[in-house]
């Protein structure tokens, strides 16, 4: 992240802080000022995640998302706009809570490293696999605990408002929910070493993946990868498929539910009969689930 901030300081923030100082007749904040670093990080992270969210979700909605899903009985009126509004309210708070983690990286408290060969080139790939498995395990348990009755109503229930999702649902949740599920991505580099560019690439990947598992397009029937079909099952039936990237931990802890073939088959999943049956199943199960989670 220090590489990114170095470029931003040179080409953006130095000028901004110098101009602010000139307008207020004060001394410009130096680059090593904790206040300046915190402000700069907030601006950068917020601008990045907003651009990435609307850009990636927008492209997915335009070119990939099966818009026939919007005729599903459980698709809400104006849902796409509601999802975008929900995400827009959550992202500033999530960004604010994220800044201390990035500050820790900038000040050398993490295990991010710069030299490609420091741990060998094979380790670059190994660390990527470790990152996926570590974050998948942590998010599985964060997500599963968010379904506990003491937590669900005040935190995770908002995200389950979107039973039939669009890509814009990917970041449409309560800010505490979003922050808790993002924590493993920040914790990883404080636990095991990662090259800074591998980490940055994976950080971009996880945001793309979050959009992909909400895009309603099921490109492959894979029993290990927790793709859009598996996550659709989670939104339709709630207590299954808590994983983020794989189904390994759902299988290990008995929360795996295999998507039915009608989910993979576009013509079948858009069938009024199939959609009506799904809606009836949800209407039957939801009162019990909601009562359990709000008691």
Coordinates of C-alpha atoms in Angstrom, one line a residue:
X1 CA 0.0 0.0 0.0
X2 CA 3.0 2.3 0.6
X3 CA 3.7 2.1 -3.2
X4 CA 0.2 3.3 -4.0
X5 CA 0.3 6.1 -1.4
X6 CA 3.7 7.2 -2.7
X7 CA 2.3 7.7 -6.2
X8 CA -0.8 9.4 -4.8
X9 CA 1.3 11.7 -2.6
X10 CA 3.4 12.7 -5.5
X11 CA 0.7 13.2 -8.1
X12 CA -2.3 14.1 -6.0
X13 CA -2.1 14.8 -2.3
X14 CA 1.1 17.0 -2.1
X15 CA -0.7 19.5 -4.3
X16 CA -4.0 19.2 -2.4
X17 CA -2.4 19.7 1.0
X18 CA -0.2 22.6 -0.3
X19 CA -3.2 24.3 -1.7
X20 CA -5.2 23.8 1.5
X21 CA -2.3 25.3 3.4
X22 CA -2.1 28.3 1.1
X23 CA -5.8 28.9 1.5
X24 CA -5.7 28.7 5.3
X25 CA -2.3 30.4 5.7
X26 CA -1.0 27.4 7.5
X27 CA 2.0 25.0 7.1
X28 CA 1.3 22.0 4.8
X29 CA 0.9 18.7 6.6
X30 CA 4.0 16.6 6.0
X31 CA 3.8 13.2 4.5
X32 CA 4.7 11.5 7.8
X33 CA 1.9 13.3 9.6
X34 CA -0.5 10.7 11.0
X35 CA -3.4 13.0 10.4
X36 CA -2.5 13.5 6.8
X37 CA -1.9 9.8 6.3
X38 CA -5.3 9.0 7.8
X39 CA -7.1 11.6 5.8
X40 CA -5.4 10.5 2.6
X41 CA -6.1 6.8 3.2
X42 CA -9.7 7.5 3.8
X43 CA -10.1 9.5 0.6
X44 CA -8.2 6.9 -1.4
X45 CA -9.9 3.8 0.0
X46 CA -13.3 5.3 -0.3
X47 CA -12.8 6.5 -3.9
X48 CA -11.3 3.1 -4.8
X49 CA -14.1 1.0 -3.3
X50 CA -16.9 3.2 -4.7
X51 CA -15.3 3.2 -8.2
X52 CA -14.6 -0.5 -8.0
X53 CA -18.1 -1.3 -6.7
X54 CA -20.1 0.7 -9.2
X55 CA -17.7 -0.1 -12.1
X56 CA -17.6 -3.8 -11.5
X57 CA -21.2 -4.3 -10.5
X58 CA -22.3 -2.0 -13.4
X59 CA -20.3 -4.0 -16.0
X60 CA -21.6 -7.2 -14.5
X61 CA -25.2 -6.0 -14.6
X62 CA -24.9 -4.7 -18.1
X63 CA -23.1 -7.7 -19.7
X64 CA -23.5 -10.8 -17.5
X65 CA -26.5 -10.5 -15.1
X66 CA -29.6 -12.4 -16.2
X67 CA -32.2 -9.6 -16.0
X68 CA -35.1 -12.1 -16.4
X69 CA -34.4 -12.8 -12.7
X70 CA -36.0 -9.4 -12.0
X71 CA -39.4 -10.9 -12.7
X72 CA -38.9 -13.3 -9.8
X73 CA -41.7 -12.9 -7.2
X74 CA -39.1 -12.2 -4.5
X75 CA -37.4 -9.4 -6.5
X76 CA -38.3 -6.2 -4.8
X77 CA -39.7 -3.1 -6.5
X78 CA -36.8 -0.7 -7.4
X79 CA -34.4 -3.3 -5.9
X80 CA -31.4 -2.3 -7.9
X81 CA -31.6 1.3 -6.7
X82 CA -32.2 0.1 -3.1
X83 CA -29.1 -2.1 -3.3
X84 CA -27.0 0.8 -4.5
X85 CA -28.4 3.2 -1.8
X86 CA -27.7 0.6 0.9
X87 CA -24.1 0.1 -0.3
X88 CA -23.6 3.9 -0.6
X89 CA -24.7 4.3 3.1
X90 CA -22.4 1.5 4.3
X91 CA -19.2 2.3 2.5
X92 CA -18.1 5.5 4.3
X93 CA -18.3 3.7 7.7
X94 CA -16.6 0.6 6.5
X95 CA -13.8 2.8 5.0
X96 CA -13.4 4.7 8.3
X97 CA -13.0 1.4 10.2
X98 CA -10.6 0.0 7.6
X99 CA -8.1 2.9 7.8
X100 CA -6.3 1.7 11.1
X101 CA -5.5 -1.6 9.4
X102 CA -3.9 0.1 6.4
X103 CA -2.1 2.5 8.7
X104 CA -0.6 -0.5 10.5
X105 CA 0.7 -1.8 7.1
X106 CA 2.2 1.6 6.2
X107 CA 4.0 1.7 9.5
X108 CA 5.6 -1.7 9.1
X109 CA 3.5 -3.7 11.5
X110 CA 2.3 -6.2 8.9
X111 CA 4.2 -8.9 7.2
X112 CA 4.0 -7.4 3.7
X113 CA 7.3 -7.5 1.9
X114 CA 8.8 -5.9 -1.3
X115 CA 11.5 -8.2 -2.6
X116 CA 10.1 -10.8 -5.0
X117 CA 12.7 -13.4 -4.1
X118 CA 12.6 -12.9 -0.3
X119 CA 10.8 -16.2 0.4
X120 CA 11.3 -17.7 -3.1
X121 CA 9.1 -17.5 -6.1
X122 CA 7.1 -20.6 -5.3
X123 CA 6.0 -18.9 -2.1
X124 CA 4.3 -16.2 -4.1
X125 CA 1.7 -18.8 -5.3
X126 CA 1.7 -20.6 -1.9
X127 CA 0.9 -17.3 -0.1
X128 CA -2.0 -16.7 -2.5
X129 CA -3.5 -20.1 -1.7
X130 CA -2.9 -19.5 2.0
X131 CA -4.7 -16.1 1.7
X132 CA -7.8 -17.7 0.0
X133 CA -8.0 -20.6 2.5
X134 CA -7.4 -18.4 5.6
X135 CA -10.0 -15.8 4.5
X136 CA -12.4 -18.4 3.4
X137 CA -12.2 -20.1 6.8
X138 CA -12.6 -16.9 8.7
X139 CA -15.4 -15.5 6.6
X140 CA -17.2 -18.8 6.9
X141 CA -17.3 -18.4 10.7
X142 CA -18.0 -14.7 10.7
X143 CA -20.9 -15.3 8.3
X144 CA -22.2 -18.2 10.2
X145 CA -22.1 -16.4 13.5
X146 CA -23.9 -13.5 11.9
X147 CA -26.8 -15.9 11.5
X148 CA -26.9 -16.4 15.3
X149 CA -30.2 -15.0 16.8
X150 CA -28.2 -12.5 18.9
X151 CA -26.6 -11.0 15.9
X152 CA -28.7 -11.6 12.9
X153 CA -31.5 -8.9 13.3
X154 CA -29.1 -6.1 14.2
X155 CA -26.4 -6.8 11.6
X156 CA -26.8 -9.4 8.8
X157 CA -30.6 -9.3 8.2
X158 CA -30.3 -6.2 6.0
X159 CA -28.2 -8.2 3.4
X160 CA -30.8 -10.9 3.3
X161 CA -33.4 -8.3 2.2
X162 CA -32.0 -9.2 -1.2
X163 CA -33.4 -12.7 -1.7
X164 CA -32.9 -12.6 -5.5
X165 CA -29.8 -10.5 -6.0
X166 CA -28.3 -8.3 -8.6
X167 CA -24.5 -7.6 -8.7
X168 CA -25.2 -4.4 -6.7
X169 CA -26.2 -6.5 -3.7
X170 CA -22.5 -7.5 -3.4
X171 CA -21.7 -4.5 -1.1
X172 CA -25.3 -3.8 0.1
X173 CA -25.2 -4.6 3.8
X174 CA -25.0 -3.1 7.2
X175 CA -21.7 -1.4 7.7
X176 CA -20.7 -3.6 10.7
X177 CA -21.6 -6.6 8.6
X178 CA -19.4 -5.5 5.7
X179 CA -16.6 -4.6 8.0
X180 CA -16.6 -7.9 9.9
X181 CA -16.6 -9.9 6.7
X182 CA -13.7 -7.8 5.4
X183 CA -11.6 -8.2 8.5
X184 CA -9.9 -11.5 7.4
X185 CA -8.5 -9.7 4.3
X186 CA -6.7 -7.2 6.5
X187 CA -5.7 -9.7 9.2
X188 CA -4.0 -12.1 6.8
X189 CA -0.9 -10.0 6.2
X190 CA -0.4 -9.6 10.0
X191 CA -0.3 -13.4 10.3
X192 CA 1.8 -14.6 7.4
X193 CA 4.1 -12.9 4.8
X194 CA 2.7 -11.7 1.5
X195 CA 4.4 -9.8 -1.3
X196 CA 2.8 -6.3 -1.6
X197 CA 1.8 -6.8 -5.3
X198 CA 0.3 -10.3 -4.7
X199 CA -1.7 -8.8 -1.8
X200 CA -2.9 -5.8 -3.9
X201 CA -3.9 -8.2 -6.7
X202 CA -5.8 -10.4 -4.3
X203 CA -7.5 -7.4 -2.7
X204 CA -8.8 -6.4 -6.1
X205 CA -9.8 -10.0 -6.8
X206 CA -11.9 -10.4 -3.6
X207 CA -14.0 -7.4 -4.6
X208 CA -14.6 -8.7 -8.1
X209 CA -15.5 -12.1 -6.6
X210 CA -18.0 -10.5 -4.2
X211 CA -19.8 -9.1 -7.3
X212 CA -19.5 -12.4 -9.2
X213 CA -21.2 -14.5 -6.5
X214 CA -24.2 -12.1 -6.6
X215 CA -24.4 -11.7 -10.4
X216 CA -27.0 -14.5 -10.9
X217 CA -24.9 -16.2 -13.7
X218 CA -23.8 -19.7 -13.0
X219 CA -21.1 -20.5 -15.5
X220 CA -19.9 -23.8 -14.1
X221 CA -21.2 -26.5 -11.9
X222 CA -18.3 -27.0 -9.6
X223 CA -18.6 -28.7 -6.2
X224 CA -15.6 -27.1 -4.7
X225 CA -15.8 -23.5 -5.9
X226 CA -18.4 -21.4 -4.0
X227 CA -19.7 -19.7 -7.1
X228 CA -22.9 -17.7 -7.8
X229 CA -25.1 -20.8 -7.7
X230 CA -24.0 -21.8 -4.2
X231 CA -24.4 -18.2 -2.9
X232 CA -27.8 -18.0 -4.6
X233 CA -28.8 -21.1 -2.5
X234 CA -27.7 -19.1 0.6
X235 CA -29.9 -16.1 -0.3
X236 CA -32.8 -18.3 -1.1
X237 CA -32.6 -20.8 1.8
X238 CA -30.5 -18.8 4.4
X239 CA -28.8 -21.4 6.5
X240 CA -26.5 -23.0 3.9
X241 CA -23.3 -22.2 2.0
X242 CA -21.7 -19.6 4.3
X243 CA -18.3 -19.9 2.5
X244 CA -16.9 -17.1 0.3
X245 CA -14.5 -18.8 -2.1
X246 CA -14.9 -22.6 -1.6
X247 CA -17.4 -25.1 -0.3
X248 CA -14.7 -26.8 1.8
X249 CA -15.8 -25.5 5.2
X250 CA -19.5 -25.8 4.5
X251 CA -18.8 -29.5 3.8
X252 CA -16.6 -29.8 6.8
X253 CA -19.1 -28.3 9.2
X254 CA -22.3 -29.7 7.6
X255 CA -23.8 -26.5 6.2
X256 CA -23.4 -27.4 2.5
X257 CA -26.4 -27.5 0.2
X258 CA -25.8 -28.5 -3.4
X259 CA -27.5 -26.2 -6.0
X260 CA -30.3 -27.9 -7.9
X261 CA -30.0 -28.2 -11.6
X262 CA -32.7 -25.7 -12.2
X263 CA -30.4 -23.0 -10.8
X264 CA -27.8 -23.7 -13.4
X265 CA -30.2 -24.0 -16.3
X266 CA -31.2 -20.5 -17.3
X267 CA -34.5 -21.5 -19.0
X268 CA -35.5 -23.6 -16.0
X269 CA -34.6 -21.0 -13.4
X270 CA -36.6 -18.4 -15.2
X271 CA -39.6 -20.6 -15.4
X272 CA -42.6 -19.1 -13.6
X273 CA -43.3 -22.5 -12.1
X274 CA -39.8 -22.8 -10.6
X275 CA -39.9 -19.2 -9.4
X276 CA -43.3 -19.6 -7.8
X277 CA -42.1 -22.8 -6.1
X278 CA -39.0 -21.0 -4.7
X279 CA -41.2 -18.1 -3.5
X280 CA -43.5 -20.5 -1.7
X281 CA -40.6 -22.4 -0.1
X282 CA -39.3 -19.0 1.2
X283 CA -42.6 -17.9 2.4
X284 CA -43.0 -21.1 4.3
X285 CA -39.6 -21.1 5.9
X286 CA -39.0 -17.4 6.4
X287 CA -41.3 -16.8 9.4
X288 CA -39.6 -19.7 11.4
X289 CA -36.1 -18.5 10.4
X290 CA -36.8 -14.9 11.2
X291 CA -38.4 -15.7 14.5
X292 CA -35.4 -17.9 15.5
X293 CA -32.9 -15.2 14.5
X294 CA -34.7 -12.3 16.2
X295 CA -35.6 -13.9 19.5

